[in-house]
Coordinates of C-alpha atoms in Angstrom, one line a residue:
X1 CA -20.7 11.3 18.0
X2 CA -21.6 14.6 18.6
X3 CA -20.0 17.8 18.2
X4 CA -19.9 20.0 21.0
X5 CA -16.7 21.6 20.4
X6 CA -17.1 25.1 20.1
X7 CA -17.0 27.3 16.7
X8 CA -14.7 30.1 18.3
X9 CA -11.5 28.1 19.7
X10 CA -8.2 29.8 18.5
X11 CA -6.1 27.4 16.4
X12 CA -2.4 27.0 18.0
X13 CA 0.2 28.1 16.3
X14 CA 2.5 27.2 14.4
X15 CA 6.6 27.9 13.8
X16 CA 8.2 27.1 10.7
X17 CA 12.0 25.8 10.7
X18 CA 14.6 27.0 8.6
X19 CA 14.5 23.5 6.6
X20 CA 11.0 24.7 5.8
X21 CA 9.6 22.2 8.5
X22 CA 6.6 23.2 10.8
X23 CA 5.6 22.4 14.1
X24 CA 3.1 23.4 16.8
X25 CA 4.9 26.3 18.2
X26 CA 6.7 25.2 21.7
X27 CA 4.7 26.1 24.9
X28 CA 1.1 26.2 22.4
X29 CA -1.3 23.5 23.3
X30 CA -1.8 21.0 21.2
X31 CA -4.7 20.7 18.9
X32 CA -7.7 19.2 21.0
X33 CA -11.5 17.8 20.9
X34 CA -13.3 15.2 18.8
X35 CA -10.9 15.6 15.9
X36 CA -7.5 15.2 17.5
X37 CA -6.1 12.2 19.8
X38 CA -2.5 11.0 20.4
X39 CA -1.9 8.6 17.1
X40 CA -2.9 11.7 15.0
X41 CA -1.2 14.8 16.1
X42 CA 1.4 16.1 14.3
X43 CA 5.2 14.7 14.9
X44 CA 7.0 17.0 16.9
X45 CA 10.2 17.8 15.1
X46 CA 12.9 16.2 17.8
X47 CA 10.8 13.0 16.9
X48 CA 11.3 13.3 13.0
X49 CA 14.7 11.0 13.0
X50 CA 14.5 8.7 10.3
X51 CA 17.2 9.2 7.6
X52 CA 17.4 8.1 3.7
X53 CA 18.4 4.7 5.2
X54 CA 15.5 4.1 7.3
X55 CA 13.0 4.9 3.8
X56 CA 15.4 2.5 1.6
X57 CA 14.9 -0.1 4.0
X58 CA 11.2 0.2 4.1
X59 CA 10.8 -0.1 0.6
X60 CA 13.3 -2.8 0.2
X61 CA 11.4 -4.8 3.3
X62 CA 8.1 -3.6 1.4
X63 CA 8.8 -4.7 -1.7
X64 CA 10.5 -8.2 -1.0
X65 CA 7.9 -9.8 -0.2
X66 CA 6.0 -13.0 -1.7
X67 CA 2.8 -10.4 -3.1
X68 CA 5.5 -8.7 -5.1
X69 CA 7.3 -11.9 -6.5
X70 CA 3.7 -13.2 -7.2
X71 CA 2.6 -9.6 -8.5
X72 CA 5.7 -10.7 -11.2
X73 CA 5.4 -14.5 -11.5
X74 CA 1.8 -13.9 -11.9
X75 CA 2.8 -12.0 -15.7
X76 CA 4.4 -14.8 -16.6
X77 CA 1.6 -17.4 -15.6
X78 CA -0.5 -15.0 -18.2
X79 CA 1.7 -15.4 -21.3
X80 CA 4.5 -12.7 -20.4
X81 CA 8.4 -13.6 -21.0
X82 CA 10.5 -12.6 -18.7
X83 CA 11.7 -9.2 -20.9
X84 CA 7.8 -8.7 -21.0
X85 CA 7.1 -9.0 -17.2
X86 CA 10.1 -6.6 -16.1
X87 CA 9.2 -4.3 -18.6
X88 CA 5.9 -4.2 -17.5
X89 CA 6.8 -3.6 -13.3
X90 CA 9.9 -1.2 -13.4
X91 CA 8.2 1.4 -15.8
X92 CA 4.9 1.0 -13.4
X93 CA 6.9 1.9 -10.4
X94 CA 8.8 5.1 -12.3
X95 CA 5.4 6.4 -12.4
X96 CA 3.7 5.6 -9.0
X97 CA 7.0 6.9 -7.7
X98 CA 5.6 10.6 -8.7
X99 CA 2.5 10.6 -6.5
X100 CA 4.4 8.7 -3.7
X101 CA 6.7 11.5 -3.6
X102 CA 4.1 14.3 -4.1
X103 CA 1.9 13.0 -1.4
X104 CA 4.7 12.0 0.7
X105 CA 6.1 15.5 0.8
X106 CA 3.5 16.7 3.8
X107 CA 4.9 13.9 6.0
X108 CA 8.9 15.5 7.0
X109 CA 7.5 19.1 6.7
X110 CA 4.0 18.8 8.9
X111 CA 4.5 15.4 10.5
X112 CA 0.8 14.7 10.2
X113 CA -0.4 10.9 8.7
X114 CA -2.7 10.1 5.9
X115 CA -6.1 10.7 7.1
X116 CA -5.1 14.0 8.6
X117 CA -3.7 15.5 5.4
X118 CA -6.9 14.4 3.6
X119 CA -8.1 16.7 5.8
X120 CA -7.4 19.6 3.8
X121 CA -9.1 18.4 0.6
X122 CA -12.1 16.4 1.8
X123 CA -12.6 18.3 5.3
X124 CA -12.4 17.6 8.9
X125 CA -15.0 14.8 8.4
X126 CA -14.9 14.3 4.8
X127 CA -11.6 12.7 5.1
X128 CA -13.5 9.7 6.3
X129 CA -14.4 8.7 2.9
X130 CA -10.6 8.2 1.2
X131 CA -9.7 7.2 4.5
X132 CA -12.3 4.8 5.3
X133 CA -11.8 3.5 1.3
X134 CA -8.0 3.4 1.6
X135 CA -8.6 1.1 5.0
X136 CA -10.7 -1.0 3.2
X137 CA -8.1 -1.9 0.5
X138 CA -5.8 -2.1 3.3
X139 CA -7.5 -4.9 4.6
X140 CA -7.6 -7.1 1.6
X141 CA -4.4 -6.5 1.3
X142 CA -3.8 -7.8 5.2
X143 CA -5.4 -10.7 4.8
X144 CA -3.8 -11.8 1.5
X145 CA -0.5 -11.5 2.7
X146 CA -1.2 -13.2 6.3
X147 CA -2.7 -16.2 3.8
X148 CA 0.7 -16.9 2.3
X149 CA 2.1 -16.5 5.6
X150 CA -0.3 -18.8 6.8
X151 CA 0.5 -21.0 3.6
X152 CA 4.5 -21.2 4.7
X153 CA 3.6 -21.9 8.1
X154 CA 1.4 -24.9 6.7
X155 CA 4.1 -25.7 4.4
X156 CA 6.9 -25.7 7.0
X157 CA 5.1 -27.8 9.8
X158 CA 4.2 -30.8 6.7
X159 CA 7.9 -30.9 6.2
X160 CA 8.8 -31.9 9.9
X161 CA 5.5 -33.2 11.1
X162 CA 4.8 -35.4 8.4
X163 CA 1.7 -36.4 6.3
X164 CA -0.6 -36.1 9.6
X165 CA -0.7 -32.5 9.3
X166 CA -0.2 -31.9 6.0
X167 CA -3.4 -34.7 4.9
X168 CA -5.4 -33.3 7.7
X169 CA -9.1 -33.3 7.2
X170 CA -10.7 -30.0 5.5
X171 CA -12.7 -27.8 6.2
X172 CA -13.9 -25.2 3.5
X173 CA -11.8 -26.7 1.0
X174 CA -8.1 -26.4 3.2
X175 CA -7.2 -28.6 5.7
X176 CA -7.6 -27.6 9.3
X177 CA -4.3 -27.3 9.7
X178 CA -3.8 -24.4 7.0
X179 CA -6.6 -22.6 8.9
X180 CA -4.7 -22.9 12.1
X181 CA -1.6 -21.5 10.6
X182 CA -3.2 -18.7 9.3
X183 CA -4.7 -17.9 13.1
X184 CA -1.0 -18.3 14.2
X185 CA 0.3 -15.8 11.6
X186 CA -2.6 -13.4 12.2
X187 CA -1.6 -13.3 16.2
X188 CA 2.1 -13.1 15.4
X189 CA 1.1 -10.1 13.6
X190 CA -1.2 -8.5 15.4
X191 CA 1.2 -8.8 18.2
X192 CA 3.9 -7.2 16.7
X193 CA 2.0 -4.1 15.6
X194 CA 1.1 -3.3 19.5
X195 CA 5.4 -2.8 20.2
X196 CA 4.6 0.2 18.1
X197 CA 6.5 2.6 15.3
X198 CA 9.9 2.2 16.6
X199 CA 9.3 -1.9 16.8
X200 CA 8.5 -1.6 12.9
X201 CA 11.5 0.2 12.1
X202 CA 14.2 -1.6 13.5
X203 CA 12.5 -5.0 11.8
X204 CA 12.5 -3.4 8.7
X205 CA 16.1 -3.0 8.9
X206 CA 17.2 -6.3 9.1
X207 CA 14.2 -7.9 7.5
X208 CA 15.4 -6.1 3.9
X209 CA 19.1 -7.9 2.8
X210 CA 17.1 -11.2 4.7
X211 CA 14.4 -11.6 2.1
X212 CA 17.1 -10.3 -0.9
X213 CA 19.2 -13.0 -0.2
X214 CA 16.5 -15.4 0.1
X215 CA 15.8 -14.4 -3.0
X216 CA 19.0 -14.8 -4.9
X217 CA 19.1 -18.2 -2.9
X218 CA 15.5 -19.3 -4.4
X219 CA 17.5 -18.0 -8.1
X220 CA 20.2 -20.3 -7.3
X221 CA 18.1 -23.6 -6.9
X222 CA 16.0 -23.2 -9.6
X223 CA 19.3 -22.6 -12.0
X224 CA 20.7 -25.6 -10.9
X225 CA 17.7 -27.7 -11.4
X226 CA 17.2 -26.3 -14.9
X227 CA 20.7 -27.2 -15.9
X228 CA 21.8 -23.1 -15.8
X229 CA 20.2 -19.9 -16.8
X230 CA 20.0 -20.4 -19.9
X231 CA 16.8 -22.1 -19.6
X232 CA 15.4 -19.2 -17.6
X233 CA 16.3 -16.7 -20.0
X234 CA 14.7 -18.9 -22.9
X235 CA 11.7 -19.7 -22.0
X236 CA 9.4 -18.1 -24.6
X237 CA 6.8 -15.3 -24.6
X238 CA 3.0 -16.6 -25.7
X239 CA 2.3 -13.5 -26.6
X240 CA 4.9 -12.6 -28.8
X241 CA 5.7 -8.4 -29.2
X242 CA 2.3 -7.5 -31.2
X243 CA -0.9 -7.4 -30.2
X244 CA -1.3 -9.8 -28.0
X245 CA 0.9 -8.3 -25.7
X246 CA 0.2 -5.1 -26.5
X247 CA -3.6 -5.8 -25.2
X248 CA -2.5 -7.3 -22.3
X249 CA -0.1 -4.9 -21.1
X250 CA -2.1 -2.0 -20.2
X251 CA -4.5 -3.7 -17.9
X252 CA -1.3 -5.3 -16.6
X253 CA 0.7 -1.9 -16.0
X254 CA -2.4 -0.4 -14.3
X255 CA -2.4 -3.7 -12.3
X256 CA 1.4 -3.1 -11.5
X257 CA 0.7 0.9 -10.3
X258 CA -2.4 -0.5 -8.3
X259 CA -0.2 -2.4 -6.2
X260 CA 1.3 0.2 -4.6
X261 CA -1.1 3.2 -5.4
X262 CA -2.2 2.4 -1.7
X263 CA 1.1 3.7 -0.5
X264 CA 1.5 6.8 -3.0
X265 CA -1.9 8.2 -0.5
X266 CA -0.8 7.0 2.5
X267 CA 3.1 7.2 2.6
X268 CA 2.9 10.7 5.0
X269 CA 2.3 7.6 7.8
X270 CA 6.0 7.1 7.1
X271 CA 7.2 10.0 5.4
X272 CA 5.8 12.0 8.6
X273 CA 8.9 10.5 11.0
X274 CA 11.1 12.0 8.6
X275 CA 14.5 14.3 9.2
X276 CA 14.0 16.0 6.1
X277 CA 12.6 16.3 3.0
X278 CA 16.0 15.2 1.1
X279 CA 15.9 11.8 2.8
X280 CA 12.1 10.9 2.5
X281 CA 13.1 11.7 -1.3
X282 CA 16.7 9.9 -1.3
X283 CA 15.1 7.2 0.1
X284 CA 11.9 6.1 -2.1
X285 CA 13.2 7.1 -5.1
X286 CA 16.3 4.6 -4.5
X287 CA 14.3 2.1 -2.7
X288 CA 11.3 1.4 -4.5
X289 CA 11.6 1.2 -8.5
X290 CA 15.1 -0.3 -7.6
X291 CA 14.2 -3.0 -5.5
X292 CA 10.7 -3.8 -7.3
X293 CA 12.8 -4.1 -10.4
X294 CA 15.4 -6.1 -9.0
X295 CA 12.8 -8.5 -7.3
X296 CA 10.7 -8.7 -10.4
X297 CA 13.4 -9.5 -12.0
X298 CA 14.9 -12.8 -9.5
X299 CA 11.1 -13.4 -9.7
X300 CA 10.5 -14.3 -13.5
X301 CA 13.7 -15.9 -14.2
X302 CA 12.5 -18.1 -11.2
X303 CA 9.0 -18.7 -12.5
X304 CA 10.3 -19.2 -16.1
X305 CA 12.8 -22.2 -14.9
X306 CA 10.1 -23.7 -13.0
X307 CA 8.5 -23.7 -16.3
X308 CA 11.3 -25.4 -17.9
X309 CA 11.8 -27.6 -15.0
X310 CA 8.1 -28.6 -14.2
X311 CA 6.5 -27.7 -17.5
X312 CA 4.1 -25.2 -15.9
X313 CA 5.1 -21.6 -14.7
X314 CA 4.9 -22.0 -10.5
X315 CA 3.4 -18.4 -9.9
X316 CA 3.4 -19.0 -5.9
X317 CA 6.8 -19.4 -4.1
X318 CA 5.5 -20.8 -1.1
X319 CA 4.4 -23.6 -3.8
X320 CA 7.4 -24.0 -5.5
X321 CA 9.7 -24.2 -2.5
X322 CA 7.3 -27.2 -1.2
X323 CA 8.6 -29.0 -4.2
X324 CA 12.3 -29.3 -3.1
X325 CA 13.1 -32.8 -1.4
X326 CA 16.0 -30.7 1.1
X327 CA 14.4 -30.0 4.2
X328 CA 17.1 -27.4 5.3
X329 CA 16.7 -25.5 1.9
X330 CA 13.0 -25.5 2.6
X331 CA 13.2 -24.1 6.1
X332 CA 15.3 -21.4 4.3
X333 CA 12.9 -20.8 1.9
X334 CA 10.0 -21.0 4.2
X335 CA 11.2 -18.2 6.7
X336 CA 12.1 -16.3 4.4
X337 CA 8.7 -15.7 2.9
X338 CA 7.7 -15.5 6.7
X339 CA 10.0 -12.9 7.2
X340 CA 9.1 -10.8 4.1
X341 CA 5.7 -11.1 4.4
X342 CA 5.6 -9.9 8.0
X343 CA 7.3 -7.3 6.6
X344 CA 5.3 -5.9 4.0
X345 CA 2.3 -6.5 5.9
X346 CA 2.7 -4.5 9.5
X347 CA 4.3 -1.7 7.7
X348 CA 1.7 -1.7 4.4
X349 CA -1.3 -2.5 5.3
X350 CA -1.7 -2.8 9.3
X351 CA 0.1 0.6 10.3
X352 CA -2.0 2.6 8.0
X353 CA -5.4 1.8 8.2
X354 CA -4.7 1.7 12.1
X355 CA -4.3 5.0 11.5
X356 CA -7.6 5.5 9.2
X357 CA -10.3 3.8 11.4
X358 CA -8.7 6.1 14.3
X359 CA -9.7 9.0 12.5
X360 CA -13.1 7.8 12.1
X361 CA -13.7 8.0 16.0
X362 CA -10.4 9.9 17.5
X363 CA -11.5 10.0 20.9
X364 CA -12.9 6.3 21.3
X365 CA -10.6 4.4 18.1
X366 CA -6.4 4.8 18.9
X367 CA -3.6 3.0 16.5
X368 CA -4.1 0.0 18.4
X369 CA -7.7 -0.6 17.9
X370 CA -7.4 0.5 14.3
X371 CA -5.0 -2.5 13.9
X372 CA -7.3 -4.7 15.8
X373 CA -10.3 -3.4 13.4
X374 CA -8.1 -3.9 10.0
X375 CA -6.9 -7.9 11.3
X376 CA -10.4 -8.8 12.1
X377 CA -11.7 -7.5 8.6
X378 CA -9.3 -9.1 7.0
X379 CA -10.7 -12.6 7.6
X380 CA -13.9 -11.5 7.2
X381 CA -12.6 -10.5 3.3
X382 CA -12.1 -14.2 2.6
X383 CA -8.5 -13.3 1.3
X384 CA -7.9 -17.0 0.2
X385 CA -10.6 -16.5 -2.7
X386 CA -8.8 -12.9 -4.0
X387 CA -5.5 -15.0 -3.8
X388 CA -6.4 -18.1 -5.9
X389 CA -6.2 -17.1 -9.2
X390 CA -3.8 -15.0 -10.8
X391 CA -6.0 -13.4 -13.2
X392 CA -8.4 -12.1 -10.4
X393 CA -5.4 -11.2 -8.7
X394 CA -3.8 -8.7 -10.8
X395 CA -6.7 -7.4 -13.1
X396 CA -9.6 -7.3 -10.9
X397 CA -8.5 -7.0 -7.4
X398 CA -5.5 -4.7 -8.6
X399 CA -7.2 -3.3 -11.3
X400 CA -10.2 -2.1 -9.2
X401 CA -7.2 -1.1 -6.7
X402 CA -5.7 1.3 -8.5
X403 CA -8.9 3.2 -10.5
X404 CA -10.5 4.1 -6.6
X405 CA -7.2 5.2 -4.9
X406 CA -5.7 6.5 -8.4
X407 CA -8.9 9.0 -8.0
X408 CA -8.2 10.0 -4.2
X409 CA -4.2 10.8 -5.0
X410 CA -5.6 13.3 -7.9
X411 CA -7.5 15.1 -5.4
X412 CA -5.0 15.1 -3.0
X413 CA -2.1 16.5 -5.3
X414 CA -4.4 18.7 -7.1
X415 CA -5.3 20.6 -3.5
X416 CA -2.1 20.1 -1.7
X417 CA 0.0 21.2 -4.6
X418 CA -1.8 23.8 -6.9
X419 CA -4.4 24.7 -5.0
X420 CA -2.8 25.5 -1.6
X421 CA 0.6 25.6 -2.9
X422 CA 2.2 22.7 0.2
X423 CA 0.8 25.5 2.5
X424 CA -1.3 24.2 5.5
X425 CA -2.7 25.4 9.0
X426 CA -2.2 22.9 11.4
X427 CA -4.4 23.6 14.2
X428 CA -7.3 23.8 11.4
X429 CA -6.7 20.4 10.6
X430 CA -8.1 19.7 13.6
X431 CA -10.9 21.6 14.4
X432 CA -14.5 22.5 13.7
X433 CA -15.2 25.8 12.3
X434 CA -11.4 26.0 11.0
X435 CA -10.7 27.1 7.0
X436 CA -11.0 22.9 6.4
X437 CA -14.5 23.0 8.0
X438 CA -16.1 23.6 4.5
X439 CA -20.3 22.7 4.9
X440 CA -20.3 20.3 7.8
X441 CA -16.9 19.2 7.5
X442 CA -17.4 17.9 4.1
X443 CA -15.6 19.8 1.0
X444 CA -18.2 19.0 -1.8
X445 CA -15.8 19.8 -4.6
X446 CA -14.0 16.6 -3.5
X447 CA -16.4 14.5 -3.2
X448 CA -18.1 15.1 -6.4
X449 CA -14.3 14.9 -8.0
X450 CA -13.8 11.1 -6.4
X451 CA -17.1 10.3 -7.6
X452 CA -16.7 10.8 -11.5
X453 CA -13.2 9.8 -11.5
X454 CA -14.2 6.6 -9.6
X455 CA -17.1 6.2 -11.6
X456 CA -15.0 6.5 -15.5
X457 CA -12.4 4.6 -13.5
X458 CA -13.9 1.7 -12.4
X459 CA -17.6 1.8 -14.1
X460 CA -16.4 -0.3 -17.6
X461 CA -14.0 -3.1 -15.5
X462 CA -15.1 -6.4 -15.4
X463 CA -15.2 -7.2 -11.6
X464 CA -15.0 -11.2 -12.4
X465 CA -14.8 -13.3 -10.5
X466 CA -16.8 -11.4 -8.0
X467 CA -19.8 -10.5 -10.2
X468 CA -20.4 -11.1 -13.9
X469 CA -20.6 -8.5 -16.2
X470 CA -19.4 -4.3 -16.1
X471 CA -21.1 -2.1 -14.0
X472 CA -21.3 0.7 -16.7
X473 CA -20.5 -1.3 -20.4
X474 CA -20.5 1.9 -22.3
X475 CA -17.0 2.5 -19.9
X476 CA -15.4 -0.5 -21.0
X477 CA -12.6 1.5 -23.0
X478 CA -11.3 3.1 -19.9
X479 CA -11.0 0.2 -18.0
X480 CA -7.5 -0.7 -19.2
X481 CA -6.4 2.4 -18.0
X482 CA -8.3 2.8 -14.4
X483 CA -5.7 4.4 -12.7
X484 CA -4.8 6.9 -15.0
X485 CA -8.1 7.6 -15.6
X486 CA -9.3 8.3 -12.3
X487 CA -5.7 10.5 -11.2
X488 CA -6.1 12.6 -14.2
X489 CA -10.0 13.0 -14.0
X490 CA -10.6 13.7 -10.4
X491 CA -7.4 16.0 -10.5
X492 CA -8.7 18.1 -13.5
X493 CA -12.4 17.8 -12.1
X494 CA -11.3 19.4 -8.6
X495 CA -9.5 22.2 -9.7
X496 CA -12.2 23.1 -12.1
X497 CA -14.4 22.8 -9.1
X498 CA -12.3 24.9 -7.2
X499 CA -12.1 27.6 -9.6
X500 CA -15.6 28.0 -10.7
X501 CA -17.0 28.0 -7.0
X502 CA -14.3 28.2 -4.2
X503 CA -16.0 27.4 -1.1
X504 CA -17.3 30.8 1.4
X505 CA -15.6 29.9 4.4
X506 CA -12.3 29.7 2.3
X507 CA -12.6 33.1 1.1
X508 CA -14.0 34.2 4.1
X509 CA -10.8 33.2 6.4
X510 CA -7.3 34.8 6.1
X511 CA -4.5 33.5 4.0
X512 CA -2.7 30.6 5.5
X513 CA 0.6 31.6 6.3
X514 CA 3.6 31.3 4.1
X515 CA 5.5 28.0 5.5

């Protein structure tokens, strides 16, 4: 695409609210041309409704769900008690909380999404690159989640259709009949998404106490069949509290905060429909660590009395729930992970990236063939190879996760909130020749910061089972600790870059207002 847009077009202008929120200024045109369509201009104020309710339910839909019960029973298929595992996944959310709330901030008070704050530090076209990267992740994530939807589906039709379609011949090593259930899912999906925002939040509102008490339902069986909770609560650590653990549990936290460091960049897609900063705040900080706790927790007491009941820790509920002879307990079960899984997975990782291939091409990509685009990578991914092993699901899809997006949030806290002090011009975020122009659209200083803090992040992991061997061995020490590594890193790197050699057209425009 080419830019023809002139250098000279006025920005609109802007009002800022008493609450401190800003808006294009009533009767100004909105921002226009190759950077700007419908799906990314900012939210007018009247349209910023939801309240601290609407962000608790989110997070409680988000994090019910059968990647997060996994995500837990997956520690304890690795040697974790149960003590160990919750440990483990409620201090990890405490501290991705920060950056979810930092980021988030730019949502209720500019109503702009992801791709369009990234604007700021990347530039106009630079924001491609953590928005393109973010997408990416996004789709893994996608076509994980419609697998175990897929799987339930599978699961559920075996029960009442019998051994025909359960036994069916396979293909790729699943039966034809998984394979069909994970088209249905993928459709059911897909279809939903095209209702638009307002469809997602009114699911989320019921889907969240739905999947909870599912949960404490799936607690209930697996108590009864281990004779009480006793048995879940004694079911032994392999690890033990010394070093064994102790090795383990880094890579594991930083597997924990990679699970939902792709929201902590891209929670202003949310945060942006937001009445005010106070419930955008109100409503992560009591939805997220909360819930994840709470479902890590029905999680490994489940997984640790299908270890005293079966002799081996069940990591995947869709598996364990297949091994109860009650077919209306089963159904149960069964929608229930359908139910959190849609959830998670339209409001996680289909509504963002929508949003992120749309800023790619504005004027020829909208939300609804960003969607598209995310569902059709997502099979191409091969999801069901990321999803059958528990170590390659939490240390190196997770692990590699975390270290790459842990390196964009730096930059974008390091900008939004030292740099520029939450102060932004909102017609410049849309336009070419504006003060987020830089040299070609592209802010160097950024660039160069996601580069070594990806690089120290991710250079020493050990990317098995998709390749053998580290990328850069000599990193190997860092690699326990990608996410922290690359935050910290790209954040120090930028604002050193910033410092020693601010950009021209920065210092040659005026001051962005005081908002």
């Amino acid at each position: 695409m080419t830019d023809t847009a002139p250098w000279g077009i006025a920005p609109p202008a802007q009002v800022t609210l008493p609450d401190g929120r800003v808006e294009i200024a009533p009767g100004s045109p909105p921002p226009s041309g190759p950077y700007a369509n419908a799906d990314l201009l900012p939210v007018p104020v009247e349209r910023r409704t939801w309240t601290t309710y609407n962000f608790c339910a989110l997070w409680v839909g988000m994090a019910h769900n059968t990647a997060s019960w996994t995500l837990a029973s997956g520690l304890i298929a690795v040697g974790m008690d149960w003590k160990q595992a919750v440990f483990t996944i409620a201090l990890a959310n405490v501290i991705v909380l920060v950056p979810m709330l930092l980021t988030g901030h730019a949502g209720p008070k500019y109503g702009i999404p992801f791709p369009v704050f990234a604007r700021a530090s990347f530039g106009v076209r630079g924001a491609n690159l953590p928005a393109v990267v973010r997408a990416l992740v996004a789709c893994g994530w996608f076509g994980i989640q419609t697998w175990i939807g897929g799987e339930a589906i599978y699961f559920l039709a075996g029960k009442l259709i019998g051994d025909g379609w359960s036994d069916a011949t396979k293909i790729g090593g699943h039966a034809w009949t998984m394979w069909l259930s994970f088209a249905i899912f993928w459709l059911l999906q897909v279809a939903i998404i095209y209702r638009g925002m307002e469809t997602i939040r009114r699911f989320e509102n019921w889907a969240a106490p739905f999947v909870l008490i599912g949960a404490f339902v799936m607690l209930w069986w697996m108590s009864s069949k281990a004779g009480g909770l006793g048995p879940l609560f004694d079911q032994p650590s392999r690890l033990g509290w010394g070093t064994h653990f102790w090795t383990l549990f880094a890579p594991s936290l930083m597997g924990m905060i990679g699970f939902w460091s792709t929201l902590s960049l891209n929670i202003p897609d949310f945060t942006r429909y937001g009445r005010s900063q106070r419930a955008q705040r109100r409503g992560q900080a009591l939805g997220l660590p909360t819930t994840m706790t709470l479902f890590a927790f029905l999680s490994v007491l489940v997984t640790s009395g299908s270890q005293a009941v079966y002799g081996t820790p069940v990591w995947d509920p869709v598996q364990l729930a297949a091994r109860t002879d009650n077919v209306v307990g089963l159904l149960y079960a069964l929608v229930t992970v359908l139910v959190a899984t849609l959830s998670v997975n339209i409001a996680a990782n289909l509504v963002s990236p929508a949003f992120d291939f749309s800023n790619v091409a504005p004027r020829k990509v909208g939300f609804r063939a960003g969607a598209l685009i995310t569902a059709v990578l997502a099979v191409v991914i091969c999801p069901w190879k990321l999803y059958a092993d528990p170590q390659g699901y939490i240390f190196t899809w997770l692990g590699l996760v975390g270290g790459l997006l842990g390196t964009v949030a730096g930059i974008l806290v390091a900008d939004y909130w030292i740099v520029r002090r939450t102060r932004l011009v909102l017609g410049d975020l849309y336009r070419r020749g504006g003060r987020y122009w830089y040299s070609g659209g592209w802010n160097a200083s950024a660039v160069v910061a996601f580069v070594v803090g990806g690089v120290l992040a991710v250079g020493g992991a050990d990317f098995h089972p998709i390749i053998d061997g580290r990328p850069v061995p000599a990193l190997e020490p860092l690699a326990d600790y990608g996410w922290a590594v690359g935050l910290a890193t790209s954040l120090v790197v930028y604002l050193l870059l910033t410092a020693v050699a601010p950009h021209k057209r920065e210092q040659e425009m005026e001051q962005a207002p005081a908002t």
